[in-house]
PDB file of N, CA, C and O in Angstrom:
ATOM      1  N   UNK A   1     101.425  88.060 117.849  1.00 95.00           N
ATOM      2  CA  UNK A   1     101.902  87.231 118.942  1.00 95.00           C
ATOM      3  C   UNK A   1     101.299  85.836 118.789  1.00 95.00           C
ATOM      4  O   UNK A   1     100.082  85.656 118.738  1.00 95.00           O
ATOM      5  N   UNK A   2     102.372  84.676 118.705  1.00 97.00           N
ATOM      6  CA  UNK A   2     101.560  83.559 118.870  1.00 97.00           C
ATOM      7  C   UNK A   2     102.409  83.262 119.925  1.00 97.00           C
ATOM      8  O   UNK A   2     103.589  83.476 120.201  1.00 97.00           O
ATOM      9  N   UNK A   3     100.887  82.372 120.737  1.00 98.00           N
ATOM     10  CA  UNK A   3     101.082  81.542 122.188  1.00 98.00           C
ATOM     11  C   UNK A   3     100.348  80.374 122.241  1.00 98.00           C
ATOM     12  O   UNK A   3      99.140  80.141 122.188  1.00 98.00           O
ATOM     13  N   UNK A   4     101.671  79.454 122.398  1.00 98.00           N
ATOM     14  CA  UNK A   4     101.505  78.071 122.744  1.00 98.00           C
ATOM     15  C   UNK A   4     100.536  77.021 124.110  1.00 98.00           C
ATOM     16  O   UNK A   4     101.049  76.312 124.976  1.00 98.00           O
ATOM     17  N   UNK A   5      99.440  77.208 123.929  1.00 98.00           N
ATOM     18  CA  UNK A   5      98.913  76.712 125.237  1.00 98.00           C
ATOM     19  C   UNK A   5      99.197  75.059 125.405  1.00 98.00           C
ATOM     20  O   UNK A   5      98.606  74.138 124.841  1.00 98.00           O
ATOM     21  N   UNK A   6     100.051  75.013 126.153  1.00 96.00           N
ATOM     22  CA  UNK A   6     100.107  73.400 126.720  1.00 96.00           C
ATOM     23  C   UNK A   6      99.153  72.774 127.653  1.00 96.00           C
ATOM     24  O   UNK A   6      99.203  73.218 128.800  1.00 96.00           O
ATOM     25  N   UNK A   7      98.091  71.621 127.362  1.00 96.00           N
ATOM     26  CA  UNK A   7      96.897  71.406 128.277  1.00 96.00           C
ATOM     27  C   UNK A   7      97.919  70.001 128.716  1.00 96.00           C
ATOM     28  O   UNK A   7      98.629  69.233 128.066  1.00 96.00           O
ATOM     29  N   UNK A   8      97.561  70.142 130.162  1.00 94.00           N
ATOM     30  CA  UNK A   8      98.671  68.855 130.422  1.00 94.00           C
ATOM     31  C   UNK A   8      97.575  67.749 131.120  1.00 94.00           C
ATOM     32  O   UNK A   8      98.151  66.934 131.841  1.00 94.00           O
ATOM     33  N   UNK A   9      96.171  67.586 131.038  1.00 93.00           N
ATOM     34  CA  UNK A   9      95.547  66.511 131.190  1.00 93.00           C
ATOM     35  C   UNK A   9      94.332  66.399 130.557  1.00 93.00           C
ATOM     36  O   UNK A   9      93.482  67.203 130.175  1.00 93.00           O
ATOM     37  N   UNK A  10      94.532  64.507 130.530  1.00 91.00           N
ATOM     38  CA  UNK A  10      93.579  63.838 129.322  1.00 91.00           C
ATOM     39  C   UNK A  10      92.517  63.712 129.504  1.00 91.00           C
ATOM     40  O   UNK A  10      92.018  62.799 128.846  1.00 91.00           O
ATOM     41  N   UNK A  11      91.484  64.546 130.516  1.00 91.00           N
ATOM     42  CA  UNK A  11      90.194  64.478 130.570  1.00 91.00           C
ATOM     43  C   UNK A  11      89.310  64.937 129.874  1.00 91.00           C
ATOM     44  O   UNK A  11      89.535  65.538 128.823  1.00 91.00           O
ATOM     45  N   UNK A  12      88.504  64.789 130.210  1.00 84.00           N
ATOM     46  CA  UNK A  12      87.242  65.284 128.570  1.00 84.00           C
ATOM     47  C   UNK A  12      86.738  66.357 129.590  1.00 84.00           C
ATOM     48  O   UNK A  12      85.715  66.787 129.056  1.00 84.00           O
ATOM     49  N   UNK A  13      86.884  66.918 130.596  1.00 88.00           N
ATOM     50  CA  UNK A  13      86.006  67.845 131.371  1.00 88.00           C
ATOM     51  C   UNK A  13      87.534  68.322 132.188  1.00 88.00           C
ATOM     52  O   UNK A  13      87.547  68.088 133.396  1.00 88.00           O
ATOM     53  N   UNK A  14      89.000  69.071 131.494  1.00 92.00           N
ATOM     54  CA  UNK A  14      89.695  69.054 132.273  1.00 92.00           C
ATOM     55  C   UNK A  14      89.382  70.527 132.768  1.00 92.00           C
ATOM     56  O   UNK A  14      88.747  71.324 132.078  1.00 92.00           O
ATOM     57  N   UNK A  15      89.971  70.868 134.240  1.00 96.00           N
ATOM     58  CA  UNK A  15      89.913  71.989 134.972  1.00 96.00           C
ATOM     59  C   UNK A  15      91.551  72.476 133.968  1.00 96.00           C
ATOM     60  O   UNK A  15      91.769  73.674 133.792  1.00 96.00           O
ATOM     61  N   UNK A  16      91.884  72.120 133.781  1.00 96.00           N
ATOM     62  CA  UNK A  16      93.546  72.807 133.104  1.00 96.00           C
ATOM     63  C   UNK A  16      93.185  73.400 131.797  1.00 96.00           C
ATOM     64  O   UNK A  16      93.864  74.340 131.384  1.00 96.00           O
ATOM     65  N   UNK A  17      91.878  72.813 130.883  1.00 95.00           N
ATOM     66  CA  UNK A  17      91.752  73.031 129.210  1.00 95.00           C
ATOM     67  C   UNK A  17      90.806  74.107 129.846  1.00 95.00           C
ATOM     68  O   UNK A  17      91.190  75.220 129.487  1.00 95.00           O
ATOM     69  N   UNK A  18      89.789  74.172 130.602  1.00 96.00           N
ATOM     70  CA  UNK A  18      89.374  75.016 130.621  1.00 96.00           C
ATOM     71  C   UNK A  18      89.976  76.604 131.301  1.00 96.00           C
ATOM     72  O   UNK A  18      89.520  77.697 130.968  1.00 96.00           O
ATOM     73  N   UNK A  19      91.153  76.374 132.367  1.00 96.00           N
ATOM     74  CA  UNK A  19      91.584  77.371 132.671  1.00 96.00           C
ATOM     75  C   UNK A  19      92.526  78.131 131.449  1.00 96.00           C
ATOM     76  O   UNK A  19      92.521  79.361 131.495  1.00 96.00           O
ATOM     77  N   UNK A  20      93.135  77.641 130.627  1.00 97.00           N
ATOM     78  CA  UNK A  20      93.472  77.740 128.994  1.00 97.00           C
ATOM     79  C   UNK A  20      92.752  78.531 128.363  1.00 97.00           C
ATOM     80  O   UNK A  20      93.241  79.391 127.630  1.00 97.00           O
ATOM     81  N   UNK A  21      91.436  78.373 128.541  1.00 95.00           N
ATOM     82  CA  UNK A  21      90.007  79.177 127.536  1.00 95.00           C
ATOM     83  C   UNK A  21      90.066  80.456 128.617  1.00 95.00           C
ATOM     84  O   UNK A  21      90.400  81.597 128.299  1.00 95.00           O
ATOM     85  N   UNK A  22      89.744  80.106 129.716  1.00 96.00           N
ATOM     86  CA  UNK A  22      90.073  81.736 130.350  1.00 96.00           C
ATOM     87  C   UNK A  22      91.235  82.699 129.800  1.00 96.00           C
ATOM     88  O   UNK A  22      91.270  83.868 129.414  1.00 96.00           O
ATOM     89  N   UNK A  23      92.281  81.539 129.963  1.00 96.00           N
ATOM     90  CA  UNK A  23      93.607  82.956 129.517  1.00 96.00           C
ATOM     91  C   UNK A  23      93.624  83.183 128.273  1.00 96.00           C
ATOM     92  O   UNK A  23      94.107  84.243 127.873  1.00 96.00           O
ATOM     93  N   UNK A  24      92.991  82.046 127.191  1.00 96.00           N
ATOM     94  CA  UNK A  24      92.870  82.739 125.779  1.00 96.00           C
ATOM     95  C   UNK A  24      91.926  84.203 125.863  1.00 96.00           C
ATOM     96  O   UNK A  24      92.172  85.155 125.122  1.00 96.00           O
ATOM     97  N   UNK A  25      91.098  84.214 126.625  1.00 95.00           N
ATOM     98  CA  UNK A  25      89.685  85.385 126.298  1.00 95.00           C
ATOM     99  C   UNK A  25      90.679  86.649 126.721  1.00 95.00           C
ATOM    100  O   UNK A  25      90.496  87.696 126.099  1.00 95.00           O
ATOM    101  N   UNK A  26      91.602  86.628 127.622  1.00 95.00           N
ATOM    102  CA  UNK A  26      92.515  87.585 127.926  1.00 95.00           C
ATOM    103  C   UNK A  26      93.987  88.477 127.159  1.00 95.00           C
ATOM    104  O   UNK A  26      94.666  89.456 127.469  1.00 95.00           O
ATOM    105  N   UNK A  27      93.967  87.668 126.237  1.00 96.00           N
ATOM    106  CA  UNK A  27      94.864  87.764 125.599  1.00 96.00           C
ATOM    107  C   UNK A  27      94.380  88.986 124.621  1.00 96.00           C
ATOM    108  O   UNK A  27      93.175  89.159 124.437  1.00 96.00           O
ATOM    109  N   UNK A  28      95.489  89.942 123.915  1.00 95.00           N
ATOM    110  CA  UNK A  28      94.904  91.012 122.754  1.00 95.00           C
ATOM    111  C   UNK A  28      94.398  90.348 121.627  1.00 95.00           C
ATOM    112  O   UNK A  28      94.322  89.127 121.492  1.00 95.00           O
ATOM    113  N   UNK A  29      94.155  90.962 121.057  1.00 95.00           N
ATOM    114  CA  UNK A  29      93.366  90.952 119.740  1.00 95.00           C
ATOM    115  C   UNK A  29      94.222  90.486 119.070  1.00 95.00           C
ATOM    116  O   UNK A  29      95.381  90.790 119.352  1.00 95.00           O
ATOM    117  N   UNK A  30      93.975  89.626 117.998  1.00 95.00           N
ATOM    118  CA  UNK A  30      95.099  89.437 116.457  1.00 95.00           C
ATOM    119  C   UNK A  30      95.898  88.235 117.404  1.00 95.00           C
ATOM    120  O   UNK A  30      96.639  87.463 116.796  1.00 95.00           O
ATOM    121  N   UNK A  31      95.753  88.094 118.791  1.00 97.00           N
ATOM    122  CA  UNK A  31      96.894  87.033 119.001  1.00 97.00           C
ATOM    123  C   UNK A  31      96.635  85.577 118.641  1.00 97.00           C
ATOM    124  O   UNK A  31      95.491  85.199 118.891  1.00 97.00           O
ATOM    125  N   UNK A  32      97.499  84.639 118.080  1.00 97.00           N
ATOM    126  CA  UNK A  32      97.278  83.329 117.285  1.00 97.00           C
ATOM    127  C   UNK A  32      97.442  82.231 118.521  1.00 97.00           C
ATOM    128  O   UNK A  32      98.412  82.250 119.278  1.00 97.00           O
ATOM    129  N   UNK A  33      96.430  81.338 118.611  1.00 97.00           N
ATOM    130  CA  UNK A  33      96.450  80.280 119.925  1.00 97.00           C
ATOM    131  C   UNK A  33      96.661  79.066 119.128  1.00 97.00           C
ATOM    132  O   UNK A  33      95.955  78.759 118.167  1.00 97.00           O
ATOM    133  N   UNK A  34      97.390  78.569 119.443  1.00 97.00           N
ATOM    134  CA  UNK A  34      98.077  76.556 119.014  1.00 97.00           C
ATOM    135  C   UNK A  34      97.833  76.357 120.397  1.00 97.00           C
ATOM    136  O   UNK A  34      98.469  76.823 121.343  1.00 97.00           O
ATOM    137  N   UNK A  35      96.713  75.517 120.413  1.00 96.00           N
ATOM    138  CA  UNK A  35      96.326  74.680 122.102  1.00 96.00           C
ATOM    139  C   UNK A  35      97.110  73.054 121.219  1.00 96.00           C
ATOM    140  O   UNK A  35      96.898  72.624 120.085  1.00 96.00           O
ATOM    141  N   UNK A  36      98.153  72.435 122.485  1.00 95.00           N
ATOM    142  CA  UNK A  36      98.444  71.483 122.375  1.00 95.00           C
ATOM    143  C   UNK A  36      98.240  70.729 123.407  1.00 95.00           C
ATOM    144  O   UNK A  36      98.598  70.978 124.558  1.00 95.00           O
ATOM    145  N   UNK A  37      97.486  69.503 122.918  1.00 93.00           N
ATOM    146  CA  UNK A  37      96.990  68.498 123.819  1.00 93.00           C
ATOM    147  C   UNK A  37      97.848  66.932 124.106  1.00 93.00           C
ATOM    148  O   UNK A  37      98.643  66.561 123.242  1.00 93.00           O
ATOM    149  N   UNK A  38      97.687  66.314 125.004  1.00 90.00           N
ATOM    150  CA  UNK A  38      98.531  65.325 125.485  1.00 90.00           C
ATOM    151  C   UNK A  38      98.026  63.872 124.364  1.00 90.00           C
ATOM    152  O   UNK A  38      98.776  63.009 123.909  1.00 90.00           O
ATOM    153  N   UNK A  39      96.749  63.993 124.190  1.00 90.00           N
ATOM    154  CA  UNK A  39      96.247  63.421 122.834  1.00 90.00           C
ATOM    155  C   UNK A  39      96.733  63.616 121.555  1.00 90.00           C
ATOM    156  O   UNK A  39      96.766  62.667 120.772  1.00 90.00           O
ATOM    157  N   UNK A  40      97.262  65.137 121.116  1.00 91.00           N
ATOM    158  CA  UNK A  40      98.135  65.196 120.185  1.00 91.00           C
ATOM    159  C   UNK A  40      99.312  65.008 119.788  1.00 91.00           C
ATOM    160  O   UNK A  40      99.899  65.308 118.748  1.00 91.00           O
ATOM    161  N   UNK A  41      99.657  64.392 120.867  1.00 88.00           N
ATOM    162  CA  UNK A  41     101.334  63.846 120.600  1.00 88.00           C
ATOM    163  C   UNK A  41     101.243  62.354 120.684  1.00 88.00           C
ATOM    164  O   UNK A  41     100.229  62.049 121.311  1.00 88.00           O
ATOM    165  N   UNK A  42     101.700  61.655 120.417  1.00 84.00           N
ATOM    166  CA  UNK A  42     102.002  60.108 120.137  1.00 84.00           C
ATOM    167  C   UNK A  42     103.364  59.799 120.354  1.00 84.00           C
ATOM    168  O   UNK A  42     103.391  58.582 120.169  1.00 84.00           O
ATOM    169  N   UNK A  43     104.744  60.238 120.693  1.00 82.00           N
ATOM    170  CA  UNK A  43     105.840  60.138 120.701  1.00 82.00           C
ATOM    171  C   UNK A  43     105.737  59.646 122.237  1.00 82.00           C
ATOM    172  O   UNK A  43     105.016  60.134 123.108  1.00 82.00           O
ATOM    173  N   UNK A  44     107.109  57.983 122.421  1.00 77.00           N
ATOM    174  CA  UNK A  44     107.018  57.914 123.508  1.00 77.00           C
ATOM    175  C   UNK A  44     107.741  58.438 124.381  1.00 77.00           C
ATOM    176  O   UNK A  44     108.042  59.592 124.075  1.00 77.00           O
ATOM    177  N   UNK A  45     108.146  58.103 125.319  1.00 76.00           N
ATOM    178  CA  UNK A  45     108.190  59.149 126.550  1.00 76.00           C
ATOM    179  C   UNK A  45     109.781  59.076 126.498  1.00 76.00           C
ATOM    180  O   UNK A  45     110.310  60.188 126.523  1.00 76.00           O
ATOM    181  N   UNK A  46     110.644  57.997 126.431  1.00 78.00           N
ATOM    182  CA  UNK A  46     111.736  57.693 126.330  1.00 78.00           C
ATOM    183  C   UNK A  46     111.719  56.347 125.577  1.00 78.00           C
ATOM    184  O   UNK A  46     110.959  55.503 126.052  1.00 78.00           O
ATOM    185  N   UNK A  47     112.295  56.067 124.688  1.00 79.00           N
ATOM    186  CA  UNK A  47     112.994  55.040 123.959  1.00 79.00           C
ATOM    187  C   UNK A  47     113.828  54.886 122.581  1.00 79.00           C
ATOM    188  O   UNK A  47     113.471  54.857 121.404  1.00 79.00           O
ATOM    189  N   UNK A  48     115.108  54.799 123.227  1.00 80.00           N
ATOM    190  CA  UNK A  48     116.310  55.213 122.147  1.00 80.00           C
ATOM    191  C   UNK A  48     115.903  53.608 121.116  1.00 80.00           C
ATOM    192  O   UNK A  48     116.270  53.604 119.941  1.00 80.00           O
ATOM    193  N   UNK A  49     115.461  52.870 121.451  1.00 82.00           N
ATOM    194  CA  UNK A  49     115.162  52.162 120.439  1.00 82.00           C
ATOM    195  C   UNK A  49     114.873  52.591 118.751  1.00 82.00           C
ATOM    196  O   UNK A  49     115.282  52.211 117.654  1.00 82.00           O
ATOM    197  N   UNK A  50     113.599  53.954 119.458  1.00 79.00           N
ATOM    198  CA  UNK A  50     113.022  54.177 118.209  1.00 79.00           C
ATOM    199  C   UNK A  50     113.193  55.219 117.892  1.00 79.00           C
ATOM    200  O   UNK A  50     112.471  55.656 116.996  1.00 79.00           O
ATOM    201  N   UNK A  51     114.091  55.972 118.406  1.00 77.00           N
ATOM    202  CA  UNK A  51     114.356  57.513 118.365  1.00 77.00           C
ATOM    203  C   UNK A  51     114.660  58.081 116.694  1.00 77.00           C
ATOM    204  O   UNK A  51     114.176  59.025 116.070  1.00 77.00           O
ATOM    205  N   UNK A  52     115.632  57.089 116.338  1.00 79.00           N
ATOM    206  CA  UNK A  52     115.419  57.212 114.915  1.00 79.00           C
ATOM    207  C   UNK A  52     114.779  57.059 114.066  1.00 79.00           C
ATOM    208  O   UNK A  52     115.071  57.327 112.900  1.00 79.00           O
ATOM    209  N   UNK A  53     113.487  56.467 114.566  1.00 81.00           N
ATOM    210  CA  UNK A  53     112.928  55.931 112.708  1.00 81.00           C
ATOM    211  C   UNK A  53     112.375  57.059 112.396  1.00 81.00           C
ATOM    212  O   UNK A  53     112.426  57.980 113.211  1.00 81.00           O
ATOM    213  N   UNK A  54     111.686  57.238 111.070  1.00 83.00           N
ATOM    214  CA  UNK A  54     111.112  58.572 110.401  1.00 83.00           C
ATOM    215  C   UNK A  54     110.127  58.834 110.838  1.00 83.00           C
ATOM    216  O   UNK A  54     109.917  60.040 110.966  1.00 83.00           O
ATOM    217  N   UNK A  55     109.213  58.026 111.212  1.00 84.00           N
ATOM    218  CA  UNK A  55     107.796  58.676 111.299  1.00 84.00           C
ATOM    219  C   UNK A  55     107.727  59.687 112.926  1.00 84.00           C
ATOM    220  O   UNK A  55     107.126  60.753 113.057  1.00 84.00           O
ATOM    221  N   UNK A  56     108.510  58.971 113.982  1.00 86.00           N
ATOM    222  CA  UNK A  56     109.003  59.557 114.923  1.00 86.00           C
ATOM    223  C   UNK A  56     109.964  60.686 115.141  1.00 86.00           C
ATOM    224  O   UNK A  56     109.893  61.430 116.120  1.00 86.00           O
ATOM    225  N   UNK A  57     110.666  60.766 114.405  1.00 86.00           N
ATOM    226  CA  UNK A  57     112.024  62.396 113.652  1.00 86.00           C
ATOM    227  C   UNK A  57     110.715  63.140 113.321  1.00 86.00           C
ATOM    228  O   UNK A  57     110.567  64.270 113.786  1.00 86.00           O
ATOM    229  N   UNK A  58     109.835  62.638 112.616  1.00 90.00           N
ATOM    230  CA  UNK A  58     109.218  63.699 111.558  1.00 90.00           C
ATOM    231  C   UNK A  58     107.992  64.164 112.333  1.00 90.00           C
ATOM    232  O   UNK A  58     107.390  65.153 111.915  1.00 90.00           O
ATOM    233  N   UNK A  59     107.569  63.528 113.435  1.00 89.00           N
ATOM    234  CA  UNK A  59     106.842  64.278 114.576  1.00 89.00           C
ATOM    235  C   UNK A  59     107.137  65.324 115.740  1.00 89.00           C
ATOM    236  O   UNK A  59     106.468  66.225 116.246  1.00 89.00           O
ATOM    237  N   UNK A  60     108.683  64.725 115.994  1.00 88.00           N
ATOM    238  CA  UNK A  60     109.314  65.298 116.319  1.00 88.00           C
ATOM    239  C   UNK A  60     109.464  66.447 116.141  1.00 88.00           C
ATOM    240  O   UNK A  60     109.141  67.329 116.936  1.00 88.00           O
ATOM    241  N   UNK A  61     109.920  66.583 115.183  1.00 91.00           N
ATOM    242  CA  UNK A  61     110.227  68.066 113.966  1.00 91.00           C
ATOM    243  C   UNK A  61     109.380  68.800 113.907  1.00 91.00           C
ATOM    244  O   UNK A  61     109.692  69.990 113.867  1.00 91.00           O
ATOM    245  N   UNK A  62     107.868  68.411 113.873  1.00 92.00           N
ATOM    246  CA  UNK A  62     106.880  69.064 113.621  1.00 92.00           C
ATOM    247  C   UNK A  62     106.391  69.832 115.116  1.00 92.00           C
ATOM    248  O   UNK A  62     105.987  70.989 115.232  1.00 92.00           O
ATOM    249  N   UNK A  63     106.589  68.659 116.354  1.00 93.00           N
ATOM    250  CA  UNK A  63     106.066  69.277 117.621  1.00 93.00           C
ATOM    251  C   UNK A  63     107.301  70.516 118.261  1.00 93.00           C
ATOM    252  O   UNK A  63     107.197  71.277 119.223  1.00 93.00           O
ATOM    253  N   UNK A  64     108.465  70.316 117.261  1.00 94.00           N
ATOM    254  CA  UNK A  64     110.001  71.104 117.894  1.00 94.00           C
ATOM    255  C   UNK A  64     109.435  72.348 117.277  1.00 94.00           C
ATOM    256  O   UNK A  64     109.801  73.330 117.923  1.00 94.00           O
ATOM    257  N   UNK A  65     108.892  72.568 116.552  1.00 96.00           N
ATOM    258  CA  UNK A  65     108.194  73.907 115.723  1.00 96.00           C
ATOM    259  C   UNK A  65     107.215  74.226 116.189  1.00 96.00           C
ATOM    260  O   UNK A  65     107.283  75.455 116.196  1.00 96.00           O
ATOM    261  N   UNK A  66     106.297  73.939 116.608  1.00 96.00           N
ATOM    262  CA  UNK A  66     105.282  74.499 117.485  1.00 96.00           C
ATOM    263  C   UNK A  66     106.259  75.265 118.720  1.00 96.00           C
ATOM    264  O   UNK A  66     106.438  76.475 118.861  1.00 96.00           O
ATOM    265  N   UNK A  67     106.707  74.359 119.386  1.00 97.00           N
ATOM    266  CA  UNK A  67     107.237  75.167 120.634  1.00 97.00           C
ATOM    267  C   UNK A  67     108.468  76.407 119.715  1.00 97.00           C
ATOM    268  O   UNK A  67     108.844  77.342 120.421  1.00 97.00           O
ATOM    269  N   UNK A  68     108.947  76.371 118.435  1.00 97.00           N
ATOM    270  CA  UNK A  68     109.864  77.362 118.205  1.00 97.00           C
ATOM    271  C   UNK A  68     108.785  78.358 117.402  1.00 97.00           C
ATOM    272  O   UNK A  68     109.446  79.236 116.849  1.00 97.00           O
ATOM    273  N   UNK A  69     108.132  78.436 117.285  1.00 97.00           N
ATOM    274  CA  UNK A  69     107.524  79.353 116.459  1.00 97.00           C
ATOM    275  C   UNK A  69     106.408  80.275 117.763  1.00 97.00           C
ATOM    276  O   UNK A  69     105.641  81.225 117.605  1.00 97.00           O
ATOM    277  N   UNK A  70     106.708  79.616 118.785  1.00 98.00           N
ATOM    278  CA  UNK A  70     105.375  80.269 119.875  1.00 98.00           C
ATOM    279  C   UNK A  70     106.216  81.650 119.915  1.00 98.00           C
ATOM    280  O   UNK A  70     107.333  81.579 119.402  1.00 98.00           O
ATOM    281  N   UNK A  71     105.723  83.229 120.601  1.00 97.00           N
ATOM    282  CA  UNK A  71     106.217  84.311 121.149  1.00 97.00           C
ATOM    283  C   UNK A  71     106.186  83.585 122.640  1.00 97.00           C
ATOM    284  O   UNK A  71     107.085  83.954 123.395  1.00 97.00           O
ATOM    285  N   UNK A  72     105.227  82.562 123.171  1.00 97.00           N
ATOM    286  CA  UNK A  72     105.290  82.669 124.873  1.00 97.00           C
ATOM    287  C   UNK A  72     104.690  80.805 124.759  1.00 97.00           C
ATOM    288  O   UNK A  72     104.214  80.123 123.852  1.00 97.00           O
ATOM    289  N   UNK A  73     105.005  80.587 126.048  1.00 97.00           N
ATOM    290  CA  UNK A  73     104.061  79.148 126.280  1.00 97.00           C
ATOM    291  C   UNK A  73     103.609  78.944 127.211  1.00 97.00           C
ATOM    292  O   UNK A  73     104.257  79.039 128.253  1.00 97.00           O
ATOM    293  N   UNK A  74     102.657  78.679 127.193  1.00 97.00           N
ATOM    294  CA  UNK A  74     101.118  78.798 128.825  1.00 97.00           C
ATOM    295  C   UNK A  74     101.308  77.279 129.201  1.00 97.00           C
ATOM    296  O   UNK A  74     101.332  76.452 128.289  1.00 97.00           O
ATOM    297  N   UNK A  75     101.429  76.927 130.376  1.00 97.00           N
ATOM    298  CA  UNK A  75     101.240  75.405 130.709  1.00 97.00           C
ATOM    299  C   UNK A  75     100.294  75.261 131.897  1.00 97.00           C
ATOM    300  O   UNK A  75     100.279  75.889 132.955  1.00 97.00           O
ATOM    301  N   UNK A  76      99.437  74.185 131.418  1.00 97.00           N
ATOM    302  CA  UNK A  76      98.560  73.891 132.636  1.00 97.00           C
ATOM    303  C   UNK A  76      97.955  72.839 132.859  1.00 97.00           C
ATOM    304  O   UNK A  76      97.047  72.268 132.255  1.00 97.00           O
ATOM    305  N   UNK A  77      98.797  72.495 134.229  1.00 94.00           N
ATOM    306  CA  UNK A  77      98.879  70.803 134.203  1.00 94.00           C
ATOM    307  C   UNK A  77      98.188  70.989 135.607  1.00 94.00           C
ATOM    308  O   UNK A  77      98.111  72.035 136.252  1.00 94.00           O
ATOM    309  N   UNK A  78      97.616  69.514 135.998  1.00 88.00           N
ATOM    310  CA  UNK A  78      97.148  69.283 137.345  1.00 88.00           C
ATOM    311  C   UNK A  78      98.336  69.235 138.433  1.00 88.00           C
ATOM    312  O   UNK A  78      98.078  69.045 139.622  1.00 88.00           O
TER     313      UNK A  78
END
């Protein structure tokens, strides 16, 4: 089983990353955790300006696979 934990705030002491570490300790054995952070993405929020260039497609692509390859996705935002 892999599960996608989404931490949805940028604090260095967040109550959301740490409620994340709780539900990882809960989880079975053998299960694979990809914690994704709001720091790890760089894509902006909306702008068809740049929607095409490569370096942005090709992040894209890469963050569209994380979420397709999860079995489940945990979100925990303030």
């Amino acid at each position: 089983m892999r599960v996608l934990f989404l931490c949805g705030s940028t604090r260095a002491v967040s109550h959301s990353a740490r409620l994340l570490d709780l539900c990882a300790e809960l989880l079975p054995p053998g299960a694979t955790i990809d914690r994704l952070y709001p720091a790890d993405v760089t894509l902006p929020l909306v702008n068809p300006d740049v929607e095409t260039h490569g370096a942005i497609l090709a992040e894209l692509r890469a963050l569209h696979a994380r979420f397709a390859q999860a079995d489940a996705i945990v979100i925990a935002c303030p």
